[in-house]
Short mmCIF file of C-alpha atoms and ligand atoms in Angstrom, two decimals:
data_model
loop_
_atom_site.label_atom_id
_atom_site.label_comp_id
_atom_site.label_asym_id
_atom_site.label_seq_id
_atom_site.Cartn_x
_atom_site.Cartn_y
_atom_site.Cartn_z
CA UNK A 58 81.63 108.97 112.64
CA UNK A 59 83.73 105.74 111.77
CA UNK A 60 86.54 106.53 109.25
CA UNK A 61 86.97 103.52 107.13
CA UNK A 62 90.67 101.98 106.14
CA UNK A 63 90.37 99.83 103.27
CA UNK A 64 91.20 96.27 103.86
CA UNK A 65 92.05 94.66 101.25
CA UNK A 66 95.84 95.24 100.10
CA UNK A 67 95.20 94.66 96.52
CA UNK A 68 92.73 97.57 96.62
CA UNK A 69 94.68 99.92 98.58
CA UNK A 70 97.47 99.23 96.00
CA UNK A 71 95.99 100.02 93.15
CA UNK A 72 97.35 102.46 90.91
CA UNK A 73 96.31 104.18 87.53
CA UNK A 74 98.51 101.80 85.49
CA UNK A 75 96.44 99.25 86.62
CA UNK A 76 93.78 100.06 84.14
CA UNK A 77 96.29 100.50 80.66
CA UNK A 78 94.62 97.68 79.55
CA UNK A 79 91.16 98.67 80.10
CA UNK A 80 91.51 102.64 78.74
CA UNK A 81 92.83 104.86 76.09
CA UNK A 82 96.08 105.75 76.84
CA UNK A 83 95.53 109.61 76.41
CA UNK A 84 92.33 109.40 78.96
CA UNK A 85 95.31 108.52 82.17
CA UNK A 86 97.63 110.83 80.42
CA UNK A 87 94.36 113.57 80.89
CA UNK A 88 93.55 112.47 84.20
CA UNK A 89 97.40 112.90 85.57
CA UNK A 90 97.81 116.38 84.11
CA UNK A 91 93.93 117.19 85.72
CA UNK A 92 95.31 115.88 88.96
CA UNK A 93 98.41 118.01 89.35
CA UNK A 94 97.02 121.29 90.35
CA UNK A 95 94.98 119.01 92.90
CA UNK A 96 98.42 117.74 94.60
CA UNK A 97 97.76 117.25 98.90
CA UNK A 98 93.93 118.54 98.30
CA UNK A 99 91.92 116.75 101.34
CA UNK A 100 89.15 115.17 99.75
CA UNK A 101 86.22 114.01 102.72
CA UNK A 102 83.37 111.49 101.43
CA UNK A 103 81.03 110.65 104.25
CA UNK A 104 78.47 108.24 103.63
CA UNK A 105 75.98 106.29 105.85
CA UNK A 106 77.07 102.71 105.41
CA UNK A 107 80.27 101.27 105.08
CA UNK A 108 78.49 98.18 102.88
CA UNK A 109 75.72 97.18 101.02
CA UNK A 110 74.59 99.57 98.23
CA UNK A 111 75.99 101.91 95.30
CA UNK A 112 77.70 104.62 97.32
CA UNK A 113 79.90 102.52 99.24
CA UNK A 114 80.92 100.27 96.25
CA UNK A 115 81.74 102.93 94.45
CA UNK A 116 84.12 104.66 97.25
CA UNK A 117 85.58 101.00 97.71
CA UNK A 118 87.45 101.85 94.94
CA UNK A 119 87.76 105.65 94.00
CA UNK A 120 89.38 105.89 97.28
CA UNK A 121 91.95 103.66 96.78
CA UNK A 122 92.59 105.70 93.48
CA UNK A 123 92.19 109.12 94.52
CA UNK A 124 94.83 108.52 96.81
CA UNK A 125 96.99 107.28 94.28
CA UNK A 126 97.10 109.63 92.19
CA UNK A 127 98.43 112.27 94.74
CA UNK A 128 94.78 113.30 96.51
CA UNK A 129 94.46 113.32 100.34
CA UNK A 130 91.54 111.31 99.97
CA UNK A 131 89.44 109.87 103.40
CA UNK A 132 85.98 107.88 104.00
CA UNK A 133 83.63 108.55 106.97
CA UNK A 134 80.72 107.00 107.39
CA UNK A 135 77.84 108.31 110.38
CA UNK A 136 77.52 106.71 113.93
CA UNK A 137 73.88 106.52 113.91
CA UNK A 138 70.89 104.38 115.78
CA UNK A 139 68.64 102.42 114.37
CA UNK A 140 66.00 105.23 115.16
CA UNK A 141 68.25 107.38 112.62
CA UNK A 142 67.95 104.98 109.67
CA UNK A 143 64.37 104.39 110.12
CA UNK A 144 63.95 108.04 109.61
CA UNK A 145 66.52 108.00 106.68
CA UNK A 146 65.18 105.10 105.13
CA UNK A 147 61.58 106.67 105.17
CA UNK A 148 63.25 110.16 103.79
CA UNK A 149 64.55 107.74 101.01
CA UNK A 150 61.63 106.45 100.21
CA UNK A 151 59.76 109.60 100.26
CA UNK A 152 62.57 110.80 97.30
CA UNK A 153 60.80 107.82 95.48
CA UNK A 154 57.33 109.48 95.66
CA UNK A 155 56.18 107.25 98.65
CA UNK A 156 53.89 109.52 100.85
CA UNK A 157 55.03 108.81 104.72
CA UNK A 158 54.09 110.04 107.66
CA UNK A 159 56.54 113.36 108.05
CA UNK A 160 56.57 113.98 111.67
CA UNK A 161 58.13 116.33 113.94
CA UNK A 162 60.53 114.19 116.19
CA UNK A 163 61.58 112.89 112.77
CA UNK A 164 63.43 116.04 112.05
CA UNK A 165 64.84 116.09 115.99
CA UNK A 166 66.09 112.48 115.49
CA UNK A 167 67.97 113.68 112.50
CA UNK A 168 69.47 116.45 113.62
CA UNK A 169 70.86 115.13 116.90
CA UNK A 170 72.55 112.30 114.71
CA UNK A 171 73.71 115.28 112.97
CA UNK A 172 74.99 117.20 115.75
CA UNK A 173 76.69 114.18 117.48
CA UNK A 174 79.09 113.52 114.37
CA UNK A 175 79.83 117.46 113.23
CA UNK A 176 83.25 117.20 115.53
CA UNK A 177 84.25 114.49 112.76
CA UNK A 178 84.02 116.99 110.03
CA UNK A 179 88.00 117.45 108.54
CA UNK A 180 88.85 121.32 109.15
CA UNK A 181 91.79 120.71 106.70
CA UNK A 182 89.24 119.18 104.05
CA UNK A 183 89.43 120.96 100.37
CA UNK A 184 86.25 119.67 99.84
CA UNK A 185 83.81 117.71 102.09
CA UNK A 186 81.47 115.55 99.87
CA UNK A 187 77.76 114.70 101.18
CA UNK A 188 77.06 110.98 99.91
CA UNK A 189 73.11 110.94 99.87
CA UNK A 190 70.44 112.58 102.14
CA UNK A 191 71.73 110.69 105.08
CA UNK A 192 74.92 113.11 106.38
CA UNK A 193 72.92 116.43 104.76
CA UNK A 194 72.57 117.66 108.52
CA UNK A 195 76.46 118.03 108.94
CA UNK A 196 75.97 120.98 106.61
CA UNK A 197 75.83 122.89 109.58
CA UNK A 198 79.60 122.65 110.24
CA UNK A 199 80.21 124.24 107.03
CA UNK A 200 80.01 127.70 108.29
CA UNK A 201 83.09 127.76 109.89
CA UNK A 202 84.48 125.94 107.02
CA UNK A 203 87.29 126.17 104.66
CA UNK A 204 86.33 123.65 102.00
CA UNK A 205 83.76 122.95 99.44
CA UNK A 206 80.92 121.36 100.04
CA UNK A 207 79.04 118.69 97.95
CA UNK A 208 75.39 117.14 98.12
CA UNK A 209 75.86 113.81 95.92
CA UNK A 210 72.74 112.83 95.18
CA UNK A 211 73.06 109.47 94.40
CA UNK A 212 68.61 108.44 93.86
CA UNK A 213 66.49 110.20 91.85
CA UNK A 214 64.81 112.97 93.46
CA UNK A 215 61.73 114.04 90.87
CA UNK A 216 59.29 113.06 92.66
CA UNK A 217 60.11 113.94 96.44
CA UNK A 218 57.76 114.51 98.90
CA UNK A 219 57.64 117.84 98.99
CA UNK A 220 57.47 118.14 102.73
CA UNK A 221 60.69 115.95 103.07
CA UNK A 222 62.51 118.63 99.98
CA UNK A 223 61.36 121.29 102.07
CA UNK A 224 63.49 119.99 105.37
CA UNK A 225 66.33 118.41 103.55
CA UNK A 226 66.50 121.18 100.86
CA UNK A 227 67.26 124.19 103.50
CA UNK A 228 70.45 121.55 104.17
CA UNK A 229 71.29 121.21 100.80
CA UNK A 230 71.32 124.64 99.29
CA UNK A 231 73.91 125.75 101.48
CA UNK A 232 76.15 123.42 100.03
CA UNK A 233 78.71 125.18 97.08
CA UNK A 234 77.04 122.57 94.44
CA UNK A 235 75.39 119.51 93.87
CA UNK A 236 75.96 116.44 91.65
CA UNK A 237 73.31 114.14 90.48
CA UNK A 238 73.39 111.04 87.73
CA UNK A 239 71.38 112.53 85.11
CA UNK A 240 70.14 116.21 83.91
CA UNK A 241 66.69 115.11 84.71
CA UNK A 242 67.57 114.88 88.44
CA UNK A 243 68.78 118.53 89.27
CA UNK A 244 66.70 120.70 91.63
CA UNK A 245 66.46 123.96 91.76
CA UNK A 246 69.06 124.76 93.94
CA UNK A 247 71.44 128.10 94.09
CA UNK A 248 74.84 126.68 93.26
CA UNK A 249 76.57 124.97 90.78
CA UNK A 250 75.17 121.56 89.58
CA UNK A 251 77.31 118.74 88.03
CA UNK A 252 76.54 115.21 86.21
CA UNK A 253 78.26 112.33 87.41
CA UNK A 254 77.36 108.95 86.85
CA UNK A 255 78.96 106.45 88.85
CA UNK A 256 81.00 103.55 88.01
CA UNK A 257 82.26 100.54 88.33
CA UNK A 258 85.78 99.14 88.89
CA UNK A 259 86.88 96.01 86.87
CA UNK A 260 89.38 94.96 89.34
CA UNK A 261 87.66 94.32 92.46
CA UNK A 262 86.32 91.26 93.42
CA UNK A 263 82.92 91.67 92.42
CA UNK A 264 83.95 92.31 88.69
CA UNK A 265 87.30 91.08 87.86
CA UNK A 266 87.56 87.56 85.89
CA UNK A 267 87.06 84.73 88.01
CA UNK A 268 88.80 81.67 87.01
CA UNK A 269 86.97 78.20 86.26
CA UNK A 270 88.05 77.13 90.13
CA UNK A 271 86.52 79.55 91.97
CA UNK A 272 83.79 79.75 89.86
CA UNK A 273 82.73 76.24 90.40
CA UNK A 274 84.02 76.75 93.84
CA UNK A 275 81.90 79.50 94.44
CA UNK A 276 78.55 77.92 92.76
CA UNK A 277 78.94 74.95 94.85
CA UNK A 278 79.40 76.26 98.22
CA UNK A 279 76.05 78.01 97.57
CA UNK A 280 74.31 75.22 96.18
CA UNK A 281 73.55 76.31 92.55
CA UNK A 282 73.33 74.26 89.98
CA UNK A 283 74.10 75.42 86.15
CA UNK A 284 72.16 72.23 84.75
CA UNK A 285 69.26 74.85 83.49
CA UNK A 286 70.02 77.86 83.04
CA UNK A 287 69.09 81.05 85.81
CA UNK A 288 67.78 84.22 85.68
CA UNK A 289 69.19 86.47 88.27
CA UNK A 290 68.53 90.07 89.62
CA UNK A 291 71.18 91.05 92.37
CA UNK A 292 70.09 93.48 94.49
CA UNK A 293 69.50 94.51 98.60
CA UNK A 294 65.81 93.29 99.38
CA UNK A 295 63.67 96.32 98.42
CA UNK A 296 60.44 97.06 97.47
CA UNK A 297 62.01 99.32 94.99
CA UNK A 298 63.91 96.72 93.42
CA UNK A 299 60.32 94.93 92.53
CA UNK A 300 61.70 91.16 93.11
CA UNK A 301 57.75 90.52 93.46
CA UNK A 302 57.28 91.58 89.56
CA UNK A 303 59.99 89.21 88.90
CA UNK A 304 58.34 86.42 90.07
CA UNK A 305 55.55 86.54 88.32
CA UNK A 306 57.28 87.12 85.43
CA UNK A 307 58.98 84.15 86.25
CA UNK A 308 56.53 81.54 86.98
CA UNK A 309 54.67 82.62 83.28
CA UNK A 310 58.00 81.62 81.46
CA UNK A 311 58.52 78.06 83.29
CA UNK A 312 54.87 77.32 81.77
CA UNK A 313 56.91 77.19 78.63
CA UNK A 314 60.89 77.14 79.38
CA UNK A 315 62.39 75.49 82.02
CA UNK A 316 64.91 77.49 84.04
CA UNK A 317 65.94 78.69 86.99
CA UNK A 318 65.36 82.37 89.09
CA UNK A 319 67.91 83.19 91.58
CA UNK A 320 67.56 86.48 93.58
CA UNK A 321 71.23 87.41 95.14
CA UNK A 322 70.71 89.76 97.91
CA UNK A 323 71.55 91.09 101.69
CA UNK A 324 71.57 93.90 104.07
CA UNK A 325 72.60 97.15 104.11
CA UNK A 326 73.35 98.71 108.01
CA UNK A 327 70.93 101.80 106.57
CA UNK A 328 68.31 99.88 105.07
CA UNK A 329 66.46 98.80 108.30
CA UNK A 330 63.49 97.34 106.29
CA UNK A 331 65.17 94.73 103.98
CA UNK A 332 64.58 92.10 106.65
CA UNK A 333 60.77 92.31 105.87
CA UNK A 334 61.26 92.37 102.13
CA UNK A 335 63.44 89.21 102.04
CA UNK A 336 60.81 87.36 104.36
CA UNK A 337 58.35 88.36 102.14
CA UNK A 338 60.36 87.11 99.06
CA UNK A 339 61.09 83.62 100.89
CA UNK A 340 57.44 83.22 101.64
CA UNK A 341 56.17 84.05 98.40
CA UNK A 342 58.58 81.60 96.27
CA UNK A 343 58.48 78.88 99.28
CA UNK A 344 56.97 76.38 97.29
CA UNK A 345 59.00 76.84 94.22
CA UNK A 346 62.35 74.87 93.97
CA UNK A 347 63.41 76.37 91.33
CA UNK A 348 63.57 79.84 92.74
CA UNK A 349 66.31 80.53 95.47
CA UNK A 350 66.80 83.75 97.45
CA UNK A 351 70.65 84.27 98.93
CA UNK A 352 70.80 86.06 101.77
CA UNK A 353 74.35 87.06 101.31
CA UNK A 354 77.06 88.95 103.63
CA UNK A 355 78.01 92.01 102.66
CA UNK A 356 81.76 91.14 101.86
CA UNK A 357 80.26 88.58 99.14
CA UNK A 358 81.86 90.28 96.26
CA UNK A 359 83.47 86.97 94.13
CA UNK A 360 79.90 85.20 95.13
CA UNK A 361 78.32 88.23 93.46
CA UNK A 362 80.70 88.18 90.38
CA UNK A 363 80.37 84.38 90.24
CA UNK A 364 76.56 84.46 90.45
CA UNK A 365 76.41 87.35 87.65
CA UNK A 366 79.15 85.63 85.32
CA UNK A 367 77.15 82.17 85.32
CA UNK A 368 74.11 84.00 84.73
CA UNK A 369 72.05 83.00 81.17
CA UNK A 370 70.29 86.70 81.83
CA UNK A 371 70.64 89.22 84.17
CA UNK A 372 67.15 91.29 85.08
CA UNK A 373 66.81 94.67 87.13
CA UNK A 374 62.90 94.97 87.52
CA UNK A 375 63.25 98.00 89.93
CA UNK A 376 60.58 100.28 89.94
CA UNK A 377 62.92 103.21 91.04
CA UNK A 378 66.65 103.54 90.11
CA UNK A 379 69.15 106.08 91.06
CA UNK A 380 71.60 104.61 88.42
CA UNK A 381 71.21 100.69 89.31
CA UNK A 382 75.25 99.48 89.62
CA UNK A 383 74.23 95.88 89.44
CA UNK A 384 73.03 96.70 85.98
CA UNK A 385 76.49 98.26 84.86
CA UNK A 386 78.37 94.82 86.62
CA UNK A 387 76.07 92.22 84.59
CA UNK A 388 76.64 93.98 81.30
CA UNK A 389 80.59 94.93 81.98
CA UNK A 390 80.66 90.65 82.37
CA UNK A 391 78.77 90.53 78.79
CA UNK A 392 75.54 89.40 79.87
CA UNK A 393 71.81 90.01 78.51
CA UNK A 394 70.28 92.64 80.81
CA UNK A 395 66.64 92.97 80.76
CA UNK A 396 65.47 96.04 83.12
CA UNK A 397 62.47 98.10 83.59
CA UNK A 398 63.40 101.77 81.93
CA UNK A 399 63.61 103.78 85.10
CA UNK A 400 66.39 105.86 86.24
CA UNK A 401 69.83 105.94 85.55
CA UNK A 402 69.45 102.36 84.18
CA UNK A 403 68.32 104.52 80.74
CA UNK A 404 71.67 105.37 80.33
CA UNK A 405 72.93 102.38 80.22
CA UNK A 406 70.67 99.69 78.61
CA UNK A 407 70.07 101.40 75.01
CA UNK A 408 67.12 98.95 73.85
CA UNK A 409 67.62 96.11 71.15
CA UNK A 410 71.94 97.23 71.67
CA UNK A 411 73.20 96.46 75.24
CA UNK A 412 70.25 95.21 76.58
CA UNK A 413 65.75 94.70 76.68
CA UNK A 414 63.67 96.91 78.19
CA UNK A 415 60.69 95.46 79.89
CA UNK A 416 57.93 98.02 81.44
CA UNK A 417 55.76 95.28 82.26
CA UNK A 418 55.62 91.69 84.14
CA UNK A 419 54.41 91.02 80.65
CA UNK A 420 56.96 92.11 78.39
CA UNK A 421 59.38 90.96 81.38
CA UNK A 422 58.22 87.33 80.29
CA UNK A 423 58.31 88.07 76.77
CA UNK A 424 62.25 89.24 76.88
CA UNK A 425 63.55 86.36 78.56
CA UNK A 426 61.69 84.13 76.70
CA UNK A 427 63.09 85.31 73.42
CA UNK A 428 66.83 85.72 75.29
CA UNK A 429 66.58 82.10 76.28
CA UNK A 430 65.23 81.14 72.48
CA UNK A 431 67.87 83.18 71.00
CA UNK A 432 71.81 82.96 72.68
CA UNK A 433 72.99 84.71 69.30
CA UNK A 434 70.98 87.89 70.55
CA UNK A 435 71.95 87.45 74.20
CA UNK A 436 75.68 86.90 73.21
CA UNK A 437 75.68 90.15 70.70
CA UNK A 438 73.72 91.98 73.47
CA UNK A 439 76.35 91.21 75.86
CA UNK A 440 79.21 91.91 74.02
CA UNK A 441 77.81 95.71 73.30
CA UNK A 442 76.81 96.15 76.59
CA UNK A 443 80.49 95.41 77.55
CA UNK A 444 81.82 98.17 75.19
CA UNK A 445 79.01 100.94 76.60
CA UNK A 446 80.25 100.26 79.51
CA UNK A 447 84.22 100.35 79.40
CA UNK A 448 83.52 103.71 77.18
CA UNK A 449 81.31 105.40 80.04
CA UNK A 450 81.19 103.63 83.76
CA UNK A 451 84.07 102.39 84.78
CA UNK A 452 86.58 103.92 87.67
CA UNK A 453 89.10 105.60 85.40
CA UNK A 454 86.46 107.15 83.78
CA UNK A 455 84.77 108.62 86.75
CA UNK A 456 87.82 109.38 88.18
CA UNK A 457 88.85 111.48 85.13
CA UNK A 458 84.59 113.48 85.79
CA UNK A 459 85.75 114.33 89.83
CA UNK A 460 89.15 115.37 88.62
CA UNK A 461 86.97 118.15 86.27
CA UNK A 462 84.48 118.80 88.77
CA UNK A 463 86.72 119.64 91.15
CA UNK A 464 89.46 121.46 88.83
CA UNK A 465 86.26 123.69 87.40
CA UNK A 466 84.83 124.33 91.38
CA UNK A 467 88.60 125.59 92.16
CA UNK A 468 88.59 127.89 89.17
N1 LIG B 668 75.29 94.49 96.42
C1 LIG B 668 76.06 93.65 97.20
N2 LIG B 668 75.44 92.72 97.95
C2 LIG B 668 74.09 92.59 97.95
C3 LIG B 668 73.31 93.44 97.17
C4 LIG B 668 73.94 94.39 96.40
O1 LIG B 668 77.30 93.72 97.20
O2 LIG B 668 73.60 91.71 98.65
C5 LIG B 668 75.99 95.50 95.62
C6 LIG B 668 75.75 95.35 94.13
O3 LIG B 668 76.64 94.39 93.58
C7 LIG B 668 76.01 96.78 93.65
C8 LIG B 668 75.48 97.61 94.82
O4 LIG B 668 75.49 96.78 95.96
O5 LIG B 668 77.38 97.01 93.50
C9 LIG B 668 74.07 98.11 94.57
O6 LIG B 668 74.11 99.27 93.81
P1 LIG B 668 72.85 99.74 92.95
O7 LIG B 668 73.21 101.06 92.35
O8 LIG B 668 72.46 98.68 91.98
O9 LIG B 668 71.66 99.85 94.00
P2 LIG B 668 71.49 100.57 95.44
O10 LIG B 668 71.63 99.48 96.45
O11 LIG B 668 72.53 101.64 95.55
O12 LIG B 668 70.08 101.08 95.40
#
C-alpha cells in the first residue's frame, strides 16, 4: 500500500476555524468537546485510488481536518494490478445489479492483492476504516488486531449479485460495524450499522469561489465558450453515470433551444473501463459541435469548479448513485440540478426545492427546457439547494457524524 501525504499546503493547514463562516458556532464548539476523549486515536482510511471518485475527494479533506483537530489520522491506498481492478470494477458493478461472470480465479486475484498489502495494516490503529469493497480482503489482518474495524460502503448495495455478497460478505461481517449513506442500504450484517453521508468541503479547489480571472482563465484554456448557455454533468466516464441518456435528452431540446452540453470527465486508477465509455461518448456526439467531452486530469479541481460555476444547469442522469458528490458541488455553487432520483442523490435534490427530478430522457428534456425558459426558478432553485447543503453535506458537518460514530463505537 501507498500512504498518501497531502500536497497541497493550504489543505494540510486547514483548521476548524476555517469554517466559522460557513457553520453555527455551537456545531465546532460540539465537535471540539466530541473530539477530546478521541485525543492521539490512530485513525487508518485505506481506499483504492488516490484520485478520481467520491471516496478520495472526500478524504482529501477530512484528513487534513481530522488531524487538526487532535486525531492521528493516515490515508493508504492498495498497490494493486490492473488484473485487481478489473475484478473490483466488475464486483462494483455487480453491487449495481449487473450480472457478471463470477469466476473462481476472480476470488484468487483478490485475495493475493489482499495478502500482499496486510503488512501495511497500522498495529497502533484505533480504528482501521475499509473505504469500499476494494481493501475488504485486508479484513484478515484484523484478527490479531487491536482496533476497530469499518466497512464504508460508499455505493448502494440493494441489488448485489448475490454470488459477489456471498464472497465479499464473509469479509465484511467480521468487521465491528458498517456505515452506509442511507437506511435503505444496510445489510444484514452482525454488528453495528451507522449512516453517514458524505460531504463536501467548501474550501478546496473544486468548490471554493473562483474569482472572475481564473474563471475566464480557466474557460479559455479549455476552449468553452459562455455565448449560449451549457448544460453540464461532471462525472468519471461510466455507464452508470448514463451520459448516453443525456444526449438524447440533449439533442430533443436544441430542436427548440439553442445551447450547449458539456460532459466534464476523466479517469480513475480503479475504474479500468472508463477508457471505453469516453470513446464511446466521443463517437456518439462526433458530429455535434455543440457537445464537448473533457477528458480531464485528475488534479483538475478549479477546472471542475469553473466548469460547474459557469454552468446555466447542472444534470446527474446516473442510473445508479451511491450518493453522487458532483450533485452536492453544483448545488453548494447555487446551480439548477436536474438528476434522475436514484441513490443518495434523493437526499439531496428535494423536487420543485433544490432541484428537478427527471426519471426519463423525456422528462430530462422537459426540465431543462423549462430551467432555460425560466432563470427565476433556476436562480430560487439554486439558492435552496445551497442552504440544504451547508445544513447537511459539508466537511464540518461530517466531521461532527465520525466524531459520534466513533465516540458511540468506544462506549
Ligand atoms: N471528479 C473529478 N474529476 C473527474 C470526474 C469526477 O474530480 O473527471 C470528482 C467529482 O468532482 C466528485 C467525485 O469525483 O467530487 C465524484 O464523486 P461522485 O460521488 O459524484 O461519484 P463517484 O465517482 O464516486 O461514483
Amino acid at each position: 500500500m501507498v500512504q498518501i501525504n497531502l500536497p497541497s499546503p493550504l489543505e494540510r493547514s486547514r483548521t476548524l476555524a476555517s469554517y466559522q463562516n460557513l457553520v453555527d458556532p455551537s456545531l465546532l464548539e460540539t465537535i471540539e468537546k466530541l473530539a477530546e476523549p478521541l485525543q492521539g486515536a490512530g485513525i487508518q482510511h485505506i481506499n483504492s485510488t488516490f484520485v478520481g471518485g467520491g471516496v478520495a475527494e472526500i478524504l482529501q479533506s477530512l484528513l487534513p481536518l481530522m488531524k487538526s483537530i487532535g486525531l492521528n489520522a493516515r490515508w493508504d491506498v492498495l498497490s494493486a494490478q490492473s488484473d485487481f481492478f478489473e475484478v473490483t470494477k466488475a464486483f462494483h458493478n455487480a453491487f449495481h445489479g449487473e450480472k457478471i461472470n463470477f469466476r473462481e480465479e476472480m476470488i484468487t486475484i483478490y485475495e493475493e492483492t489482499a495478502q500482499k498489502n496486510l503488512a501495511v495494516i497500522d498495529d497502533s490503529a484505533d480504528f482501521v476504516i475499509i473505504h469500499d469493497q476494494q481493501p475488504l480482503g485486508l479484513v484478515k489482518r484484523k484478527d490479531q488486531h487491536r482496533g476497530h474495524w469499518i466497512w464504508y460502503c460508499h455505493i448502494d448495495p440493494v441489488d448485489v449479485d448475490p454470488r459477489v455478497w456471498n464472497f465479499l460478505s464473509r469479509y465484511a461481517r467480521r468487521c465491528d460495524a458498517a456505515i452506509y449513506h442511507l437506511d435503505e442500504y444496510a445489510k444484514h450484517l452482525p454488528h453495528q450499522q451507522f449512516i453517514l453521508p458524505p460531504a463536501i468541503d467548501p474550501l478546496s479547489d473544486k468548490n471554493r469561489e473562483v474569482t472572475d480571472t481564473e474563471k475566464e482563465k480557466v474557460l479559455e484554456e479549455l476552449g468553452i465558450s459562455t455565448d449560449q448557455p451549457y448544460i453540464l454533468q461532471v462525472s468519471r466516464y461510466d455507464r452508470l453515470k448514463n451520459p448516453f441518456g443525456l444526449v438524447h435528452a440533449y439533442l430533443e431540446l436544441l430542436k427548440v433551444f439553442p445551447c450547449q452540453l458539456i460532459f466534464a470527465g476523466g479517469a480513475a486508477d480503479d475504474d479500468p473501463e472508463g477508457l471505453d465509455v469516453y470513446n464511446e461518448l466521443k463517437e456518439l456526439t462526433k458530429d455535434h459541435s455543440t457537445i464537448r467531452v473533457l477528458n480531464l486530469a485528475p488534479t483538475s479541481h478549479l477546472e471542475i469548479n469553473v466548469l460547474q460555476r459557469a454552468a446555466a444547469i447542472v444534470v446527474q442522469n446516473s442510473s445508479r448513485e451511491g450518493f453522487g458528490l458532483t450533485v452536492t458541488e453544483a448545488m453548494w455553487k447555487e446551480k439548477p440540478v436536474v438528476s434522475t432520483p436514484v441513490g443518495g442523490i434523493r437526499m439531496q435534490v428535494i423536487p420543485d426545492k433544490t432541484g428537478l427530478m427527471a426519471p426519463t430522457v423525456q422528462e430530462l428534456t422537459k426540465a431543462l427546457l423549462q430551467l432555460l425558459q425560466n432563470p427565476a426558478l433556476a436562480q430560487q432553485l439554486g439558492q435552496q439547494a445551497k442552504e440544504h447543503v451547508r445544513q447537511n453535506f459539508i466537511t464540518p458537518v461530517y466531521l461532527h457524524r465520525w466524531l459520534k460514530l466513533m465516540n458511540d463505537l468506544r462506549s
